[in-house]
Structure formats: C-alpha cells, structure tokens
Short mmCIF file of C-alpha atoms in Angstrom, two decimals:
data_model
loop_
_atom_site.label_atom_id
_atom_site.label_comp_id
_atom_site.label_asym_id
_atom_site.label_seq_id
_atom_site.Cartn_x
_atom_site.Cartn_y
_atom_site.Cartn_z
CA MET A 757 2.80 -13.71 19.39
CA LYS A 758 -0.15 -14.69 17.29
CA LEU A 759 -0.88 -14.43 13.57
CA TYR A 760 -4.41 -14.57 12.21
CA ASP A 761 -3.90 -15.70 8.67
CA TYR A 762 -5.17 -17.60 5.66
CA TYR A 763 -2.81 -19.95 3.88
CA ARG A 764 -3.39 -18.57 0.37
CA SER A 765 -3.63 -14.88 1.30
CA SER A 766 -0.64 -13.06 -0.22
CA ALA A 767 -0.58 -10.51 2.61
CA SER A 768 -0.52 -13.30 5.24
CA TYR A 769 2.21 -15.10 3.30
CA ARG A 770 4.35 -11.92 3.45
CA VAL A 771 4.13 -11.76 7.24
CA ARG A 772 4.95 -15.47 7.61
CA ILE A 773 8.13 -14.95 5.57
CA ALA A 774 9.13 -11.96 7.72
CA LEU A 775 8.52 -13.84 10.98
CA ASN A 776 10.57 -16.77 9.68
CA LEU A 777 13.44 -14.55 8.48
CA LYS A 778 13.56 -13.05 11.97
CA GLY A 779 13.53 -16.54 13.50
CA LEU A 780 10.47 -15.72 15.61
CA GLU A 781 8.09 -18.33 17.02
CA TYR A 782 4.40 -17.57 16.56
CA ALA A 783 1.01 -19.22 16.91
CA GLN A 784 -1.14 -19.37 13.80
CA GLN A 785 -4.89 -18.85 13.94
CA PRO A 786 -6.40 -19.70 10.55
CA VAL A 787 -9.18 -17.41 9.30
CA SER A 788 -10.85 -19.04 6.31
CA LEU A 789 -11.63 -16.50 3.62
CA LEU A 790 -13.55 -19.14 1.68
CA ASP A 791 -15.82 -19.67 4.69
CA ASN A 792 -16.07 -15.89 5.22
CA GLU A 793 -14.62 -16.18 8.75
CA GLN A 794 -12.95 -12.78 8.33
CA ASN A 795 -16.39 -11.18 8.64
CA SER A 796 -17.37 -13.02 11.85
CA THR A 797 -18.22 -10.77 14.80
CA THR A 798 -15.41 -12.40 16.80
CA TYR A 799 -12.79 -11.46 14.23
CA THR A 800 -14.09 -7.99 13.34
CA ALA A 801 -14.19 -7.11 17.06
CA LEU A 802 -10.42 -7.67 16.99
CA ASN A 803 -9.84 -6.35 13.48
CA PRO A 804 -12.51 -3.91 12.23
CA SER A 805 -11.21 -4.12 8.65
CA GLY A 806 -12.19 -7.80 8.45
CA LEU A 807 -9.03 -8.56 6.51
CA VAL A 808 -6.11 -10.90 7.07
CA PRO A 809 -3.47 -10.91 8.36
CA GLY A 810 -3.92 -9.72 11.92
CA PHE A 811 -1.07 -9.77 14.37
CA ILE A 812 -0.89 -9.69 18.17
CA PRO A 813 2.66 -9.23 19.46
CA ASP A 814 4.25 -11.07 22.34
CA PRO A 815 3.36 -9.28 25.60
CA ALA A 816 6.59 -10.62 27.08
CA ALA A 817 8.54 -8.58 24.53
CA GLY A 818 7.57 -5.46 26.49
CA SER A 819 5.10 -4.28 23.91
CA GLU A 820 2.74 -1.47 24.67
CA ASN A 821 -0.24 -2.85 22.82
CA ASP A 822 -2.53 -4.09 25.59
CA GLY A 823 -3.60 -7.16 23.61
CA GLU A 824 -4.60 -4.99 20.66
CA LEU A 825 -4.37 -6.40 17.14
CA LEU A 826 -2.33 -4.86 14.33
CA SER A 827 -3.57 -5.26 10.76
CA GLN A 828 -1.92 -4.42 7.42
CA SER A 829 0.91 -6.74 6.45
CA LEU A 830 3.40 -3.94 5.74
CA ALA A 831 2.72 -2.24 9.08
CA ILE A 832 3.27 -5.60 10.80
CA ILE A 833 6.53 -6.25 8.95
CA GLU A 834 7.90 -2.75 9.61
CA TYR A 835 7.00 -3.23 13.29
CA LEU A 836 8.80 -6.58 13.44
CA ASP A 837 11.83 -5.03 11.76
CA GLU A 838 11.96 -2.28 14.36
CA ARG A 839 11.41 -4.55 17.38
CA TYR A 840 13.64 -7.39 16.19
CA PRO A 841 16.34 -5.67 14.12
CA GLU A 842 18.28 -8.79 13.06
CA PRO A 843 18.47 -9.63 10.23
CA PRO A 844 17.34 -6.25 8.84
CA LEU A 845 14.55 -6.33 6.27
CA LEU A 846 15.40 -2.91 4.82
CA PRO A 847 18.72 -1.38 3.73
CA SER A 848 20.07 1.09 6.30
CA GLU A 849 21.03 3.86 3.85
CA PRO A 850 17.98 6.19 3.38
CA TRP A 851 17.84 6.26 -0.43
CA GLN A 852 18.34 2.50 -0.75
CA LYS A 853 15.71 1.98 1.92
CA ALA A 854 13.31 4.20 -0.02
CA LYS A 855 13.99 2.26 -3.27
CA CYS A 856 13.30 -0.98 -1.42
CA ARG A 857 9.97 0.31 -0.07
CA GLU A 858 9.18 1.55 -3.61
CA ILE A 859 9.23 -2.04 -4.89
CA ALA A 860 7.23 -3.33 -1.92
CA PHE A 861 4.55 -0.65 -2.35
CA ALA A 862 4.44 -1.13 -6.14
CA ILE A 863 3.25 -4.66 -5.35
CA ALA A 864 1.19 -3.98 -2.24
CA CYS A 865 -0.57 -0.85 -3.58
CA ASP A 866 -0.67 -1.31 -7.35
CA ILE A 867 -0.98 -5.04 -8.07
CA HIS A 868 -2.28 -7.03 -5.14
CA PRO A 869 -5.29 -4.83 -4.13
CA LEU A 870 -6.81 -5.26 -7.59
CA ASN A 871 -6.40 -9.00 -7.73
CA ASN A 872 -7.35 -10.35 -4.35
CA LEU A 873 -10.31 -12.57 -3.56
CA ARG A 874 -12.79 -9.92 -2.39
CA VAL A 875 -12.28 -7.91 -5.58
CA LEU A 876 -12.57 -10.90 -7.91
CA LYS A 877 -15.77 -11.86 -6.07
CA TYR A 878 -17.22 -8.39 -6.65
CA LEU A 879 -16.38 -8.59 -10.35
CA THR A 880 -18.05 -11.95 -10.86
CA GLY A 881 -20.86 -11.21 -8.37
CA PRO A 882 -22.42 -7.70 -8.54
CA LEU A 883 -20.72 -6.83 -11.85
CA ALA A 884 -21.48 -10.26 -13.35
CA ILE A 885 -18.41 -10.39 -15.55
CA ASP A 886 -17.53 -13.79 -16.97
CA GLU A 887 -14.49 -15.97 -16.28
CA SER A 888 -12.49 -14.82 -19.30
CA GLU A 889 -13.06 -11.14 -18.45
CA LYS A 890 -12.01 -11.86 -14.88
CA MET A 891 -8.78 -13.46 -16.06
CA ALA A 892 -8.13 -10.56 -18.45
CA TRP A 893 -8.57 -8.11 -15.54
CA TYR A 894 -6.24 -10.16 -13.35
CA HIS A 895 -3.56 -10.43 -16.05
CA HIS A 896 -3.88 -6.75 -17.05
CA TRP A 897 -2.86 -5.37 -13.64
CA LEU A 898 -0.28 -8.04 -13.07
CA LYS A 899 1.38 -7.38 -16.42
CA GLN A 900 1.50 -3.60 -15.85
CA GLY A 901 3.01 -4.09 -12.42
CA LEU A 902 5.51 -6.84 -13.24
CA GLN A 903 6.79 -5.03 -16.33
CA SER A 904 7.89 -2.04 -14.29
CA LEU A 905 9.26 -4.25 -11.50
CA GLU A 906 11.38 -6.16 -14.03
CA VAL A 907 12.83 -2.83 -15.23
CA MET A 908 13.53 -1.72 -11.65
CA VAL A 909 15.37 -4.88 -10.59
CA SER A 910 17.24 -5.06 -13.90
CA ARG A 911 19.02 -1.80 -13.08
CA HIS A 912 21.37 -3.79 -10.86
CA SER A 913 22.56 -7.38 -10.64
CA HIS A 914 22.15 -8.06 -6.94
CA PRO A 915 20.99 -11.56 -6.05
CA PHE A 916 17.85 -10.20 -4.38
CA CYS A 917 15.54 -7.23 -5.13
CA CYS A 918 17.55 -4.78 -3.03
CA GLY A 919 20.96 -6.27 -2.37
CA ASP A 920 22.68 -9.37 -1.12
CA GLU A 921 20.00 -10.43 1.35
CA PRO A 922 16.22 -10.82 1.13
CA SER A 923 14.32 -7.67 2.09
CA LEU A 924 10.80 -6.28 2.34
CA ALA A 925 10.73 -6.14 -1.48
CA ASP A 926 11.38 -9.88 -1.86
CA ILE A 927 8.86 -10.56 0.90
CA CYS A 928 6.21 -8.86 -1.25
CA LEU A 929 7.43 -10.26 -4.57
CA ILE A 930 7.33 -13.97 -3.77
CA PRO A 931 3.65 -14.19 -2.72
CA GLN A 932 2.70 -12.09 -5.76
CA LEU A 933 4.50 -14.50 -8.12
CA TYR A 934 2.89 -17.48 -6.36
CA ASN A 935 -0.48 -15.85 -6.93
CA ALA A 936 0.37 -15.13 -10.58
CA LYS A 937 1.16 -18.80 -11.21
CA ARG A 938 -2.11 -19.91 -9.60
CA PHE A 939 -3.91 -17.75 -12.15
CA GLY A 940 -1.97 -19.17 -15.09
CA PHE A 941 0.07 -16.06 -15.83
CA ASP A 942 3.10 -16.53 -18.09
CA LEU A 943 6.14 -15.26 -16.18
CA SER A 944 8.74 -16.03 -18.85
CA HIS A 945 9.04 -12.34 -19.79
CA TYR A 946 10.42 -11.52 -16.36
CA PRO A 947 13.73 -13.39 -16.13
CA ARG A 948 15.21 -11.18 -13.38
CA LEU A 949 12.13 -11.63 -11.20
CA LEU A 950 12.22 -15.40 -11.78
CA ASP A 951 15.91 -15.48 -10.93
CA ILE A 952 15.28 -13.67 -7.64
CA GLU A 953 12.31 -15.94 -6.95
CA ALA A 954 14.41 -19.08 -7.39
CA ARG A 955 16.96 -17.75 -4.92
CA CYS A 956 14.28 -16.91 -2.34
CA GLN A 957 12.46 -20.20 -2.75
CA ALA A 958 15.63 -22.05 -1.76
CA LEU A 959 15.69 -20.38 1.66
CA PRO A 960 14.11 -22.14 4.68
CA ALA A 961 12.23 -18.97 5.77
CA PHE A 962 10.45 -18.80 2.42
CA ILE A 963 9.86 -22.56 2.19
CA ALA A 964 8.24 -22.73 5.63
CA ALA A 965 5.98 -19.76 4.78
CA HIS A 966 4.70 -21.25 1.49
CA PRO A 967 0.91 -21.82 1.30
CA ASP A 968 1.47 -25.53 0.57
CA ASN A 969 3.22 -25.84 3.91
CA GLN A 970 0.37 -24.37 6.00
CA GLN A 971 -2.73 -25.95 7.42
CA PRO A 972 -5.50 -24.99 4.97
CA MET B 1395 13.86 18.78 -5.30
CA LYS B 1396 11.24 18.06 -7.90
CA LEU B 1397 7.78 16.52 -7.73
CA TYR B 1398 6.08 15.08 -10.80
CA ASP B 1399 2.42 15.26 -9.90
CA TYR B 1400 -1.15 15.69 -11.00
CA TYR B 1401 -3.36 18.09 -9.09
CA ARG B 1402 -6.23 15.66 -8.50
CA SER B 1403 -4.16 12.52 -7.88
CA SER B 1404 -4.64 11.45 -4.25
CA ALA B 1405 -1.15 9.99 -4.07
CA SER B 1406 0.40 13.25 -5.35
CA TYR B 1407 -1.73 15.25 -2.90
CA ARG B 1408 -0.30 13.15 -0.03
CA VAL B 1409 3.28 14.01 -0.98
CA ARG B 1410 2.47 17.72 -1.34
CA ILE B 1411 1.07 17.73 2.21
CA ALA B 1412 4.19 15.99 3.55
CA LEU B 1413 6.55 18.41 1.77
CA ASN B 1414 4.57 21.36 3.13
CA LEU B 1415 4.49 19.98 6.69
CA LYS B 1416 8.28 19.67 6.50
CA GLY B 1417 8.53 23.22 5.18
CA LEU B 1418 10.46 22.06 2.10
CA GLU B 1419 10.65 24.02 -1.14
CA TYR B 1420 10.08 21.96 -4.30
CA ALA B 1421 9.50 22.41 -8.01
CA GLN B 1422 6.30 20.93 -9.42
CA GLN B 1423 6.21 19.26 -12.81
CA PRO B 1424 2.59 18.56 -13.75
CA VAL B 1425 1.89 15.20 -15.46
CA SER B 1426 -1.64 15.26 -16.85
CA LEU B 1427 -3.39 11.95 -16.31
CA LEU B 1428 -6.29 13.13 -18.44
CA ASP B 1429 -3.88 13.70 -21.36
CA ASN B 1430 -2.15 10.38 -20.63
CA GLU B 1431 1.20 12.12 -20.10
CA GLN B 1432 2.13 9.51 -17.47
CA ASN B 1433 2.60 6.99 -20.30
CA SER B 1434 4.87 9.23 -22.41
CA THR B 1435 8.28 7.77 -23.18
CA THR B 1436 9.92 10.74 -21.44
CA TYR B 1437 8.11 10.04 -18.18
CA THR B 1438 8.30 6.24 -18.23
CA ALA B 1439 12.06 6.47 -18.85
CA LEU B 1440 12.21 8.21 -15.48
CA ASN B 1441 9.45 6.23 -13.82
CA PRO B 1442 8.81 2.79 -15.37
CA SER B 1443 5.53 2.39 -13.46
CA GLY B 1444 4.00 5.31 -15.38
CA LEU B 1445 2.26 6.51 -12.23
CA VAL B 1446 2.32 9.75 -10.28
CA PRO B 1447 3.80 11.01 -8.06
CA GLY B 1448 7.47 10.78 -8.89
CA PHE B 1449 10.08 12.49 -6.75
CA ILE B 1450 13.67 13.56 -7.36
CA PRO B 1451 15.40 14.72 -4.18
CA ASP B 1452 17.66 17.69 -3.80
CA PRO B 1453 21.20 16.69 -4.81
CA ALA B 1454 22.49 19.41 -2.47
CA ALA B 1455 21.00 17.52 0.46
CA GLY B 1456 23.76 14.94 0.04
CA SER B 1457 21.50 12.32 -1.41
CA GLU B 1458 22.90 9.21 -2.97
CA ASN B 1459 20.38 8.93 -5.76
CA ASP B 1460 22.30 10.09 -8.84
CA GLY B 1461 19.30 11.92 -10.29
CA GLU B 1462 17.16 8.79 -10.01
CA LEU B 1463 13.42 9.14 -9.47
CA LEU B 1464 11.54 7.63 -6.53
CA SER B 1465 7.93 6.59 -7.07
CA GLN B 1466 5.27 5.43 -4.60
CA SER B 1467 3.88 8.19 -2.40
CA LEU B 1468 4.42 6.32 0.86
CA ALA B 1469 8.04 5.50 0.02
CA ILE B 1470 8.59 9.19 -0.78
CA ILE B 1471 6.98 10.35 2.48
CA GLU B 1472 8.92 7.84 4.62
CA TYR B 1473 12.10 9.02 2.87
CA LEU B 1474 11.31 12.67 3.58
CA ASP B 1475 10.59 11.81 7.21
CA GLU B 1476 13.95 10.12 7.55
CA ARG B 1477 15.96 12.84 5.78
CA TYR B 1478 14.13 15.80 7.30
CA PRO B 1479 13.05 14.57 10.76
CA GLU B 1480 11.23 17.73 11.92
CA PRO B 1481 8.32 17.73 12.44
CA PRO B 1482 8.04 13.92 12.62
CA LEU B 1483 5.30 12.33 10.52
CA LEU B 1484 5.18 9.12 12.59
CA PRO B 1485 5.03 8.56 16.36
CA SER B 1486 8.41 7.52 17.79
CA GLU B 1487 7.14 4.65 19.98
CA PRO B 1488 7.16 1.43 17.88
CA TRP B 1489 3.60 0.23 18.57
CA GLN B 1490 2.08 3.69 18.03
CA LYS B 1491 4.14 4.01 14.87
CA ALA B 1492 2.79 0.69 13.65
CA LYS B 1493 -0.80 1.72 14.42
CA CYS B 1494 -0.23 4.93 12.46
CA ARG B 1495 1.11 3.03 9.45
CA GLU B 1496 -1.87 0.65 9.77
CA ILE B 1497 -4.27 3.55 9.06
CA ALA B 1498 -2.12 4.86 6.21
CA PHE B 1499 -1.94 1.43 4.55
CA ALA B 1500 -5.65 0.77 5.11
CA ILE B 1501 -6.22 3.77 2.83
CA ALA B 1502 -3.29 3.34 0.44
CA CYS B 1503 -3.69 -0.45 -0.05
CA ASP B 1504 -7.40 -1.14 0.53
CA ILE B 1505 -9.35 1.91 -0.67
CA HIS B 1506 -7.41 4.10 -3.06
CA PRO B 1507 -6.05 1.41 -5.47
CA LEU B 1508 -9.59 0.30 -6.28
CA ASN B 1509 -10.95 3.76 -6.93
CA ASN B 1510 -8.32 5.60 -8.89
CA LEU B 1511 -8.64 6.83 -12.44
CA ARG B 1512 -6.93 3.96 -14.27
CA VAL B 1513 -9.20 1.41 -12.56
CA LEU B 1514 -12.40 3.34 -13.20
CA LYS B 1515 -11.33 3.66 -16.85
CA TYR B 1516 -10.88 -0.11 -17.11
CA LEU B 1517 -14.31 -0.70 -15.60
CA THR B 1518 -16.10 1.63 -18.02
CA GLY B 1519 -13.81 0.71 -20.95
CA PRO B 1520 -12.97 -3.00 -21.40
CA LEU B 1521 -15.59 -4.15 -18.87
CA ALA B 1522 -18.22 -1.75 -20.24
CA ILE B 1523 -20.01 -1.23 -16.94
CA ASP B 1524 -22.38 1.72 -16.78
CA GLU B 1525 -22.14 4.89 -14.71
CA SER B 1526 -24.36 3.66 -11.87
CA GLU B 1527 -22.38 0.40 -11.55
CA LYS B 1528 -19.17 2.42 -11.51
CA MET B 1529 -20.47 4.62 -8.70
CA ALA B 1530 -21.67 1.54 -6.77
CA TRP B 1531 -18.18 0.02 -7.09
CA TYR B 1532 -16.57 3.26 -5.95
CA HIS B 1533 -18.89 3.63 -2.96
CA HIS B 1534 -18.62 -0.05 -2.00
CA TRP B 1535 -14.87 -0.01 -1.36
CA LEU B 1536 -14.95 3.44 0.17
CA LYS B 1537 -17.70 2.42 2.61
CA GLN B 1538 -15.89 -0.74 3.67
CA GLY B 1539 -12.69 1.16 4.24
CA LEU B 1540 -14.08 4.24 5.96
CA GLN B 1541 -16.26 2.17 8.32
CA SER B 1542 -13.21 0.43 9.77
CA LEU B 1543 -11.19 3.66 9.85
CA GLU B 1544 -13.97 5.37 11.82
CA VAL B 1545 -13.82 2.52 14.38
CA MET B 1546 -10.03 2.78 14.60
CA VAL B 1547 -9.90 6.53 15.20
CA SER B 1548 -12.86 6.39 17.61
CA ARG B 1549 -10.82 4.29 20.02
CA HIS B 1550 -9.14 7.48 21.20
CA SER B 1551 -10.03 11.16 21.26
CA HIS B 1552 -6.83 12.69 19.90
CA PRO B 1553 -7.30 15.72 17.64
CA PHE B 1554 -5.61 13.90 14.73
CA CYS B 1555 -5.57 10.25 13.58
CA CYS B 1556 -2.57 9.32 15.71
CA GLY B 1557 -2.08 11.98 18.34
CA ASP B 1558 -1.77 15.70 18.81
CA GLU B 1559 -0.11 16.45 15.49
CA PRO B 1560 -0.83 15.48 11.88
CA SER B 1561 0.92 12.28 10.79
CA LEU B 1562 1.24 9.92 7.83
CA ALA B 1563 -2.29 8.69 8.61
CA ASP B 1564 -3.83 12.16 8.25
CA ILE B 1565 -1.74 12.71 5.11
CA CYS B 1566 -3.48 9.69 3.56
CA LEU B 1567 -6.92 10.41 4.99
CA ILE B 1568 -7.43 13.95 3.68
CA PRO B 1569 -6.91 13.21 -0.05
CA GLN B 1570 -9.14 10.14 0.29
CA LEU B 1571 -11.97 12.23 1.79
CA TYR B 1572 -11.49 14.87 -0.93
CA ASN B 1573 -11.85 12.11 -3.50
CA ALA B 1574 -14.93 10.71 -1.73
CA LYS B 1575 -16.67 14.09 -1.90
CA ARG B 1576 -15.88 14.46 -5.60
CA PHE B 1577 -17.73 11.20 -6.15
CA GLY B 1578 -20.75 12.28 -4.11
CA PHE B 1579 -20.18 9.95 -1.18
CA ASP B 1580 -22.13 10.76 1.99
CA LEU B 1581 -19.60 11.18 4.79
CA SER B 1582 -22.08 11.98 7.56
CA HIS B 1583 -21.70 8.50 9.09
CA TYR B 1584 -18.06 9.20 9.90
CA PRO B 1585 -18.10 12.06 12.42
CA ARG B 1586 -14.65 11.36 13.86
CA LEU B 1587 -13.07 11.34 10.40
CA LEU B 1588 -14.87 14.59 9.53
CA ASP B 1589 -13.72 16.13 12.79
CA ILE B 1590 -10.09 15.23 12.01
CA GLU B 1591 -10.52 16.47 8.44
CA ALA B 1592 -11.77 19.89 9.62
CA ARG B 1593 -8.75 20.23 11.87
CA CYS B 1594 -6.34 19.32 9.06
CA GLN B 1595 -8.02 21.56 6.51
CA ALA B 1596 -7.37 24.56 8.75
CA LEU B 1597 -3.60 24.05 8.57
CA PRO B 1598 -1.53 25.95 5.96
CA ALA B 1599 0.35 22.77 4.87
CA PHE B 1600 -2.93 21.07 3.95
CA ILE B 1601 -4.47 24.19 2.39
CA ALA B 1602 -1.47 24.77 0.10
CA ALA B 1603 -1.51 21.11 -1.01
CA HIS B 1604 -5.21 21.09 -1.93
CA PRO B 1605 -5.99 20.29 -5.60
CA ASP B 1606 -7.86 23.58 -5.96
CA ASN B 1607 -4.66 25.41 -5.13
CA GLN B 1608 -2.51 23.71 -7.81
CA GLN B 1609 -2.03 24.49 -11.46
CA PRO B 1610 -4.30 22.01 -13.28
#
C-alpha cells in the first residue's frame, strides 16, 4: 500500500499513526505542499482534490479498488479499521463509537480546515492580512475548538480520549496539538488534553508517525 | 429523539435528511444562530462546542447515552445508520463505503467549514474584509471543492453520488448546493452534481428536510 503524504500535514500525520497502530507496512510518496506538488497534473490525475493524504491500498489484500486512490484522512482511517480490524480504532458499542467520532470530527471539521496551509496562504495572499492578524485567526479557532474538547474529555478519566486504548479521536488530537505548538499556542489551559498527549507520544506508533521522523 | 437545529444550517439540514430517510420521528428544538442562541449557557451546558446540530437519541431505543447530547452531524448520521440500519446510508462493500465517505468528508471538511456563518462573521468582523472579498472567499473554496466532486461523480453514471440510492454523500451534497445558490454561485459547470441534486430534491425525505419547510 502507498501513502502520498507531506510530513507536516496534520491529515497525513493522522493516517501515518493509524497505519502504525495497525502494524501495516506502507510506501511513502512525499508530496511537497511548499513546492505546490499537490497541484501537479500527475497528482491531480490520481487525486482530483489536490490535497494530501492520498492512499492506494494493497492489491494483494483483495481490495476492489483497481489502483484507484482514496483521499480524505478520515475515510482512509475508517477503511483501514474495517479491513484490518485489530487493534480497533473505534469503540464497538454504538453510542461510545459515536462519541469517539464526535471528537474526531470536532477536530477534523471545526479546527483543522480553518488553520491549514492553503487557508493561511489565502488570508495573507488575496486578503492581505498581516502576520499578527493571521496568528489571531489561527489562535481563535484553535481556542474555541480545544476548549470544548477539554470539557468533553474531562467528563471521564480514561487514559485516552475514548477509553483505555488510543482511538480515532487520539489520532486526530495529536497532530492538532503538534500544529498548535508550531504556531506558539499556549496549551497550559488544557491539562486533560496534554495528559492524553503525553501518553500517546510515548507509544511507538505515534513516535514513528511524528513529522520530525519523516523525510521532509 | 430530539434534534437541536437551525433551519439554514447545512449540518442540521444533513441530519434532517438522514432522519427522514430512516423514517424516524423526532422533535425539533430550534437554536437561532442569528440570535446567538448556540452560545447560551443552557445550550453550551448540553453541547460544549456551541454548534448545531445537537442530537439526543430516543431512550426507549435502548441507548446507553444517559440523556447526553451528541454533536457533529456526521457522527450523528453514522450513529443513526448503525442503530437503524434500513435503508443503509453507506454501501456495504468496504472500498465503496470508503469512496462514499470520501465525498462526504470532501464537503464536510474542505468546503463547509470555510463558508459557514461563524467564519464569514469573523472575516467581516475582526478582519474587516468587505462584501466583495467575502463573496470571493466563499466562491473560491466552493469552486475548488465542487470541481473535484464533479470529477469524482463523473467517473460513474449512477443516479446518486454512490449508487442507486441516496447515501451519506448525497446527504452532504444537497445542503452544500443549497448554500451555494443562496450565495449566488453559478452551478452550471457541474452538470453531474445538478443531475444528482434534481433526483434528490424529488424525494420526500429531502423535501421535508429543506430549510424552506422548517420553522425559522
């Protein structure tokens, strides 16, 4: 299987963690967002959205995809969880599963889309906002999102976001916190999130997926 | 079961379609985004994210939720699909299911978060951009997203986004196209999407969920 990714992309980072938690071997194909490689005709022929990550499953696994690429990190992770069920990345009980997806989507739909590279480039490019306004924008959405996440995970005392093992929620949380630190955001108001982060960052699957441990 | 929603919210509209497709009865509790009711202490006590929709399932259905609210439209819809399997809102085959989620997430993570009310308010408020810049922003992200969606759904000739029946992908597409029209976006370049939209808009589940058919 093959992963088109960029080392600092939060969405790519999520998929790397999931692949590692499943113990799956995969080939990495870097797509440099800084060099605009995601908009090359080669890549957009495979992935019309021109976004990373992109995933091509292992044909030997009996997949039905005909060499087709799958985009959207959460669609990729849900697919991996269905095809390779162990260890599970979602609780099995329906309500707990829904609460776990709630956290993942709160990050993937309400924080990350507003703060990724293409959006920040539009703000400083066509909208010509200055650096301090850009940082205020970044911090505004992050603060709104993390505040409610801190409340959600403080309703229980599990070691991870949704129980005793890392799940889809932790897979989304860790890249978002990495991103927050890169942008100088003070995380000290979110002790539960930091506690969960520390536990994740001690696990080999998370360590191997970290941007610092990829080829830039 | 109870749905906290706002008639024009795309994410609320998605959940209404899903509930109707499943043939489920539900009580609606309007939360006016224009009146900022989503940030009231009553609502944020239930839903710390302060976003709509919010969903409380039917205790009689044997749910395990203890009166707790579930936020995030896609988490709600996946939950409904698991608890009330007929008619299914996702294909059963894993790769087709993944491709269906890919379309749903391309809308829910890459288009809608950039163009919803709270973001447009930040642009015209703190960032003080003018009306034409706001419309250019709105159209920019919509165009990028719809172009790749048109390519994706043109790879087959199914009547709906992912086959012969409406699915999670159509549930996300229709509110996004409704929103696009409200903002004067020219959809004529997306004939496949318009074709799918016409087919959906003829179905009672979609008609009953339409913003025009809700109490404002």
